Short mmCIF file of C-alpha atoms and ligand atoms in Angstrom, two decimals:
data_model
loop_
_atom_site.label_atom_id
_atom_site.label_comp_id
_atom_site.label_asym_id
_atom_site.label_seq_id
_atom_site.Cartn_x
_atom_site.Cartn_y
_atom_site.Cartn_z
CA UNK A 9 -0.32 0.31 -0.11
CA UNK A 10 1.45 3.29 -0.59
CA UNK A 11 0.87 6.49 1.41
CA UNK A 12 1.33 9.84 0.62
CA UNK A 13 2.44 12.46 3.79
CA UNK A 14 3.08 15.80 3.86
CA UNK A 15 3.56 17.95 6.14
CA UNK A 16 4.41 21.77 7.53
CA UNK A 17 7.78 23.62 9.59
CA UNK A 18 6.75 22.59 12.66
CA UNK A 19 6.27 18.65 11.90
CA UNK A 20 8.57 17.49 10.48
CA UNK A 21 10.31 15.54 13.28
CA UNK A 22 6.54 13.89 13.55
CA UNK A 23 6.04 13.60 10.08
CA UNK A 24 9.63 11.55 10.02
CA UNK A 25 9.06 8.99 12.73
CA UNK A 26 5.74 8.21 11.13
CA UNK A 27 7.11 7.66 7.89
CA UNK A 28 9.67 5.44 9.55
CA UNK A 29 6.56 3.90 11.37
CA UNK A 30 5.05 3.00 8.42
CA UNK A 31 8.48 1.95 6.17
CA UNK A 32 8.42 -0.56 8.51
CA UNK A 33 5.52 -2.15 8.42
CA UNK A 34 6.40 -2.94 5.13
CA UNK A 35 3.88 0.32 3.83
CA UNK A 36 5.37 2.96 0.86
CA UNK A 37 5.49 5.96 2.42
CA UNK A 38 5.42 9.52 -0.66
CA UNK A 39 7.35 12.08 1.44
CA UNK A 40 5.89 15.13 -0.29
CA UNK A 41 5.83 17.57 3.03
CA UNK A 42 8.68 19.89 3.74
CA UNK A 43 12.54 18.21 5.59
CA UNK A 44 12.99 21.69 7.03
CA UNK A 45 11.89 23.63 9.73
CA UNK A 46 12.16 26.99 7.59
CA UNK A 47 8.59 28.88 7.92
CA UNK A 48 6.47 26.62 5.24
CA UNK A 49 3.54 27.49 3.93
CA UNK A 50 0.67 24.11 4.63
CA UNK A 51 -1.85 24.71 2.32
CA UNK A 52 1.56 23.76 -0.71
CA UNK A 53 1.68 19.96 1.45
CA UNK A 54 -2.31 19.77 2.16
CA UNK A 55 -2.43 20.18 -1.93
CA UNK A 56 -0.38 18.22 -2.68
CA UNK A 57 -1.57 15.17 -0.49
CA UNK A 58 -4.77 15.67 -1.38
CA UNK A 59 -3.68 15.54 -5.40
CA UNK A 60 -2.30 12.17 -4.91
CA UNK A 61 -4.79 11.22 -3.45
CA UNK A 62 -7.63 12.15 -5.47
CA UNK A 63 -5.51 11.00 -8.98
CA UNK A 64 -5.41 7.78 -7.06
CA UNK A 65 -1.45 7.38 -7.32
CA UNK A 66 -1.45 6.39 -3.52
CA UNK A 67 -3.85 5.21 -1.28
CA UNK A 68 -3.84 7.12 2.05
CA UNK A 69 -2.72 10.54 2.22
CA UNK A 70 -1.78 12.00 6.10
CA UNK A 71 -0.81 15.42 6.30
CA UNK A 72 0.54 17.46 10.29
CA UNK A 73 1.06 20.51 11.04
CA UNK A 74 0.84 22.55 14.51
CA UNK A 75 -2.77 20.90 15.42
CA UNK A 76 -3.76 18.82 12.32
CA UNK A 77 -5.90 21.97 10.85
CA UNK A 78 -5.43 24.23 8.41
CA UNK A 79 -3.41 21.76 6.98
CA UNK A 80 -6.98 19.13 6.12
CA UNK A 81 -8.41 21.86 5.14
CA UNK A 82 -6.32 22.65 2.57
CA UNK A 83 -7.03 19.61 1.63
CA UNK A 84 -10.89 19.41 1.55
CA UNK A 85 -10.94 22.42 -1.04
CA UNK A 86 -10.06 19.46 -3.28
CA UNK A 87 -13.06 17.58 -4.61
CA UNK A 88 -14.05 13.83 -3.55
CA UNK A 89 -10.94 14.21 -0.51
CA UNK A 90 -12.28 14.24 3.13
CA UNK A 91 -9.33 14.46 5.46
CA UNK A 92 -10.46 14.48 8.59
CA UNK A 93 -8.15 15.77 11.66
CA UNK A 94 -8.26 13.60 14.97
CA UNK A 95 -6.09 13.58 17.93
CA UNK A 96 -7.69 9.97 19.50
CA UNK A 97 -7.41 7.04 17.28
CA UNK A 98 -11.04 6.23 17.92
CA UNK A 99 -12.68 9.48 15.81
CA UNK A 100 -9.74 8.05 12.94
CA UNK A 101 -11.41 4.37 13.70
CA UNK A 102 -14.46 5.22 12.39
CA UNK A 103 -13.94 8.24 10.35
CA UNK A 104 -13.17 5.29 7.75
CA UNK A 105 -15.79 2.95 8.90
CA UNK A 106 -18.46 5.79 8.75
CA UNK A 107 -16.87 8.63 7.02
CA UNK A 108 -14.98 6.76 4.49
CA UNK A 109 -12.22 9.78 4.91
CA UNK A 110 -9.20 9.36 2.61
CA UNK A 111 -6.82 11.38 4.52
CA UNK A 112 -6.40 10.96 7.44
CA UNK A 113 -4.81 14.88 9.65
CA UNK A 114 -3.05 15.34 13.19
CA UNK A 115 -1.24 17.42 14.81
CA UNK A 116 2.19 17.71 16.32
CA UNK A 117 1.59 19.91 19.02
CA UNK A 118 -1.49 18.58 19.95
CA UNK A 119 -0.68 14.59 20.54
CA UNK A 120 2.88 12.75 21.56
CA UNK A 121 4.33 9.85 18.77
CA UNK A 122 2.86 6.68 19.82
CA UNK A 123 -0.23 8.36 20.19
CA UNK A 124 0.16 9.18 16.20
CA UNK A 125 1.07 5.77 15.73
CA UNK A 126 -2.35 4.30 17.28
CA UNK A 127 -4.30 6.37 15.36
CA UNK A 128 -3.03 5.38 11.85
CA UNK A 129 -2.71 2.25 12.90
CA UNK A 130 -6.29 2.19 14.47
CA UNK A 131 -7.10 4.06 10.80
CA UNK A 132 -4.90 1.79 8.01
CA UNK A 133 -6.77 -0.95 9.91
CA UNK A 134 -9.88 -0.35 9.49
CA UNK A 135 -12.50 -0.04 6.87
CA UNK A 136 -15.12 1.73 4.74
CA UNK A 137 -19.11 0.13 5.99
CA UNK A 138 -20.39 1.19 2.68
CA UNK A 139 -24.44 0.52 3.55
CA UNK A 140 -25.96 3.66 5.16
CA UNK A 141 -23.01 6.03 5.02
CA UNK A 142 -22.90 5.73 1.37
CA UNK A 143 -25.70 7.78 1.56
CA UNK A 144 -24.18 10.52 3.73
CA UNK A 145 -21.22 10.34 2.26
CA UNK A 146 -23.64 11.45 -1.62
CA UNK A 147 -24.27 14.46 0.16
CA UNK A 148 -21.66 15.77 1.06
CA UNK A 149 -20.87 15.06 -3.12
CA UNK A 150 -23.28 16.44 -4.26
CA UNK A 151 -22.75 19.47 -1.56
CA UNK A 152 -18.96 19.81 -3.08
CA UNK A 153 -20.50 19.72 -6.82
CA UNK A 154 -22.79 22.15 -6.78
CA UNK A 155 -21.87 24.80 -3.96
CA UNK A 156 -20.10 26.85 -6.03
CA UNK A 157 -22.82 27.29 -8.46
CA UNK A 158 -25.48 28.11 -6.13
CA UNK A 159 -22.98 30.15 -4.06
CA UNK A 160 -23.06 32.33 -7.33
CA UNK A 161 -26.77 32.42 -7.67
CA UNK A 162 -27.06 34.06 -4.23
CA UNK A 163 -28.74 31.37 -2.81
C1 RB5 B 14 1.94 26.74 11.99
O1 RB5 B 14 1.92 27.83 13.12
C2 RB5 B 14 0.73 26.72 12.45
O2 RB5 B 14 -0.04 27.65 12.14
C3 RB5 B 14 0.39 25.42 12.12
O3 RB5 B 14 0.98 24.13 11.89
C4 RB5 B 14 -0.91 24.79 12.30
O4 RB5 B 14 -1.37 24.45 13.99
C5 RB5 B 14 -1.43 25.72 11.50
O5 RB5 B 14 -2.79 24.97 11.49
#
Protein backbone atom coordinates (compact mmCIF):
# COMPACT_ATOMS: atom_id res chain seq x y z
CA UNK A 1 0.00 0.00 0.00
CA UNK A 2 1.22 3.48 -0.93
CA UNK A 3 0.75 6.42 1.40
CA UNK A 4 1.50 10.10 0.72
CA UNK A 5 2.61 12.15 3.70
CA UNK A 6 2.77 15.92 3.97
CA UNK A 7 3.62 18.37 6.72
CA UNK A 8 4.72 21.89 7.55
CA UNK A 9 7.77 23.16 9.44
CA UNK A 10 6.45 22.31 12.91
CA UNK A 11 5.86 18.65 12.06
CA UNK A 12 9.11 17.54 10.42
CA UNK A 13 10.17 15.27 13.27
CA UNK A 14 6.76 13.63 13.61
CA UNK A 15 6.54 13.21 9.82
CA UNK A 16 9.91 11.43 9.83
CA UNK A 17 8.97 9.15 12.72
CA UNK A 18 5.61 8.22 11.20
CA UNK A 19 7.23 7.62 7.80
CA UNK A 20 9.83 5.29 9.32
CA UNK A 21 7.14 3.53 11.33
CA UNK A 22 5.04 2.92 8.21
CA UNK A 23 8.04 1.77 6.17
CA UNK A 24 9.00 -0.68 8.92
CA UNK A 25 5.51 -2.17 8.48
CA UNK A 26 5.95 -2.55 4.73
CA UNK A 27 4.07 0.53 3.48
CA UNK A 28 5.52 2.61 0.67
CA UNK A 29 5.67 6.25 1.76
CA UNK A 30 5.72 9.22 -0.63
CA UNK A 31 7.00 12.30 1.18
CA UNK A 32 5.76 15.60 -0.26
CA UNK A 33 6.16 17.67 2.90
CA UNK A 34 8.98 19.94 3.92
CA UNK A 35 12.12 18.46 5.48
CA UNK A 36 13.21 21.82 6.83
CA UNK A 37 12.23 23.69 9.98
CA UNK A 38 12.19 26.96 8.00
CA UNK A 39 8.68 28.45 7.95
CA UNK A 40 6.60 26.57 5.38
CA UNK A 41 2.99 27.22 4.35
CA UNK A 42 0.90 24.12 5.06
CA UNK A 43 -1.57 24.53 2.12
CA UNK A 44 1.26 23.50 -0.22
CA UNK A 45 1.61 20.02 1.30
CA UNK A 46 -2.11 19.68 1.98
CA UNK A 47 -2.83 20.27 -1.69
CA UNK A 48 -0.03 17.96 -2.93
CA UNK A 49 -1.18 15.03 -0.81
CA UNK A 50 -4.82 15.64 -1.78
CA UNK A 51 -3.99 15.60 -5.50
CA UNK A 52 -2.02 12.35 -5.17
CA UNK A 53 -5.01 10.77 -3.42
CA UNK A 54 -7.74 11.91 -5.85
CA UNK A 55 -5.53 11.03 -8.83
CA UNK A 56 -5.13 7.55 -7.29
CA UNK A 57 -1.33 7.79 -7.38
CA UNK A 58 -1.43 6.70 -3.72
CA UNK A 59 -3.99 4.81 -1.65
CA UNK A 60 -4.24 7.23 1.27
CA UNK A 61 -2.76 10.43 2.68
CA UNK A 62 -1.47 11.57 6.05
CA UNK A 63 -1.12 15.27 6.92
CA UNK A 64 0.59 16.78 9.94
CA UNK A 65 0.92 20.43 10.95
CA UNK A 66 0.78 22.10 14.37
CA UNK A 67 -2.87 21.17 14.98
CA UNK A 68 -3.78 19.25 11.82
CA UNK A 69 -6.43 21.88 11.13
CA UNK A 70 -4.91 24.18 8.50
CA UNK A 71 -3.40 21.40 6.43
CA UNK A 72 -6.68 19.41 6.42
CA UNK A 73 -8.69 22.50 5.49
CA UNK A 74 -6.46 22.92 2.44
CA UNK A 75 -6.79 19.25 1.47
CA UNK A 76 -10.58 19.34 1.86
CA UNK A 77 -10.81 22.02 -0.85
CA UNK A 78 -9.89 19.35 -3.40
CA UNK A 79 -12.98 17.57 -4.76
CA UNK A 80 -13.22 14.00 -3.53
CA UNK A 81 -11.11 14.54 -0.43
CA UNK A 82 -12.44 13.65 2.99
CA UNK A 83 -9.63 14.67 5.34
CA UNK A 84 -10.36 14.22 9.05
CA UNK A 85 -8.41 15.70 11.95
CA UNK A 86 -8.09 13.19 14.78
CA UNK A 87 -6.42 13.40 18.17
CA UNK A 88 -7.32 9.88 19.23
CA UNK A 89 -7.71 6.47 17.55
CA UNK A 90 -11.48 6.07 18.00
CA UNK A 91 -12.33 9.03 15.78
CA UNK A 92 -9.70 7.92 13.28
CA UNK A 93 -11.24 4.44 13.04
CA UNK A 94 -14.81 5.76 12.71
CA UNK A 95 -13.73 8.36 10.17
CA UNK A 96 -12.83 5.46 7.87
CA UNK A 97 -15.72 3.12 8.77
CA UNK A 98 -18.47 5.74 8.51
CA UNK A 99 -17.04 8.72 6.62
CA UNK A 100 -14.74 6.90 4.20
CA UNK A 101 -11.92 9.30 5.04
CA UNK A 102 -9.12 9.19 2.51
CA UNK A 103 -6.76 11.45 4.44
CA UNK A 104 -6.06 11.52 8.15
CA UNK A 105 -4.60 14.62 9.80
CA UNK A 106 -3.23 15.34 13.25
CA UNK A 107 -1.26 17.94 15.12
CA UNK A 108 2.38 17.61 16.12
CA UNK A 109 1.73 20.22 18.82
CA UNK A 110 -1.36 18.38 20.06
CA UNK A 111 -0.52 14.68 20.35
CA UNK A 112 2.59 12.62 21.06
CA UNK A 113 4.23 10.16 18.71
CA UNK A 114 2.74 7.05 20.34
CA UNK A 115 -0.80 8.38 19.97
CA UNK A 116 0.00 9.34 16.38
CA UNK A 117 1.12 5.76 15.66
CA UNK A 118 -2.06 4.36 17.23
CA UNK A 119 -4.20 6.73 15.15
CA UNK A 120 -2.44 5.66 11.97
CA UNK A 121 -2.70 1.95 12.86
CA UNK A 122 -6.42 2.07 13.66
CA UNK A 123 -7.18 4.16 10.59
CA UNK A 124 -5.28 1.98 8.14
CA UNK A 125 -6.75 -1.19 9.61
CA UNK A 126 -10.36 0.07 9.47
CA UNK A 127 -12.56 -0.48 6.43
CA UNK A 128 -15.33 1.69 5.06
CA UNK A 129 -18.65 0.05 5.88
CA UNK A 130 -20.71 1.52 3.01
CA UNK A 131 -24.43 0.73 3.34
CA UNK A 132 -26.34 3.48 5.13
CA UNK A 133 -23.25 5.65 5.20
CA UNK A 134 -23.02 5.89 1.42
CA UNK A 135 -26.10 8.12 1.12
CA UNK A 136 -24.43 10.64 3.43
CA UNK A 137 -21.17 10.50 1.54
CA UNK A 138 -23.13 11.06 -1.68
CA UNK A 139 -24.83 14.07 -0.04
CA UNK A 140 -21.42 15.52 0.83
CA UNK A 141 -20.29 15.03 -2.77
CA UNK A 142 -23.43 16.76 -4.00
CA UNK A 143 -22.72 19.79 -1.81
CA UNK A 144 -19.20 19.82 -3.21
CA UNK A 145 -20.45 19.74 -6.80
CA UNK A 146 -23.28 22.27 -6.48
CA UNK A 147 -22.00 24.76 -3.92
CA UNK A 148 -20.04 26.85 -6.37
CA UNK A 149 -23.06 27.28 -8.63
CA UNK A 150 -25.35 28.04 -5.67
CA UNK A 151 -22.92 30.70 -4.43
CA UNK A 152 -22.95 32.30 -7.87
CA UNK A 153 -26.77 32.21 -7.89
CA UNK A 154 -26.79 33.90 -4.48
CA UNK A 155 -28.62 31.08 -2.69
C1 LIG B 1 2.10 27.06 12.16
O1 LIG B 1 2.49 28.00 13.10
C2 LIG B 1 0.71 26.55 12.48
O2 LIG B 1 -0.22 27.56 12.30
C3 LIG B 1 0.37 25.34 11.65
O3 LIG B 1 1.30 24.34 11.88
C4 LIG B 1 -0.98 24.69 11.89
O4 LIG B 1 -1.17 24.42 13.24
C5 LIG B 1 -2.13 25.35 11.28
O5 LIG B 1 -3.28 24.89 11.33
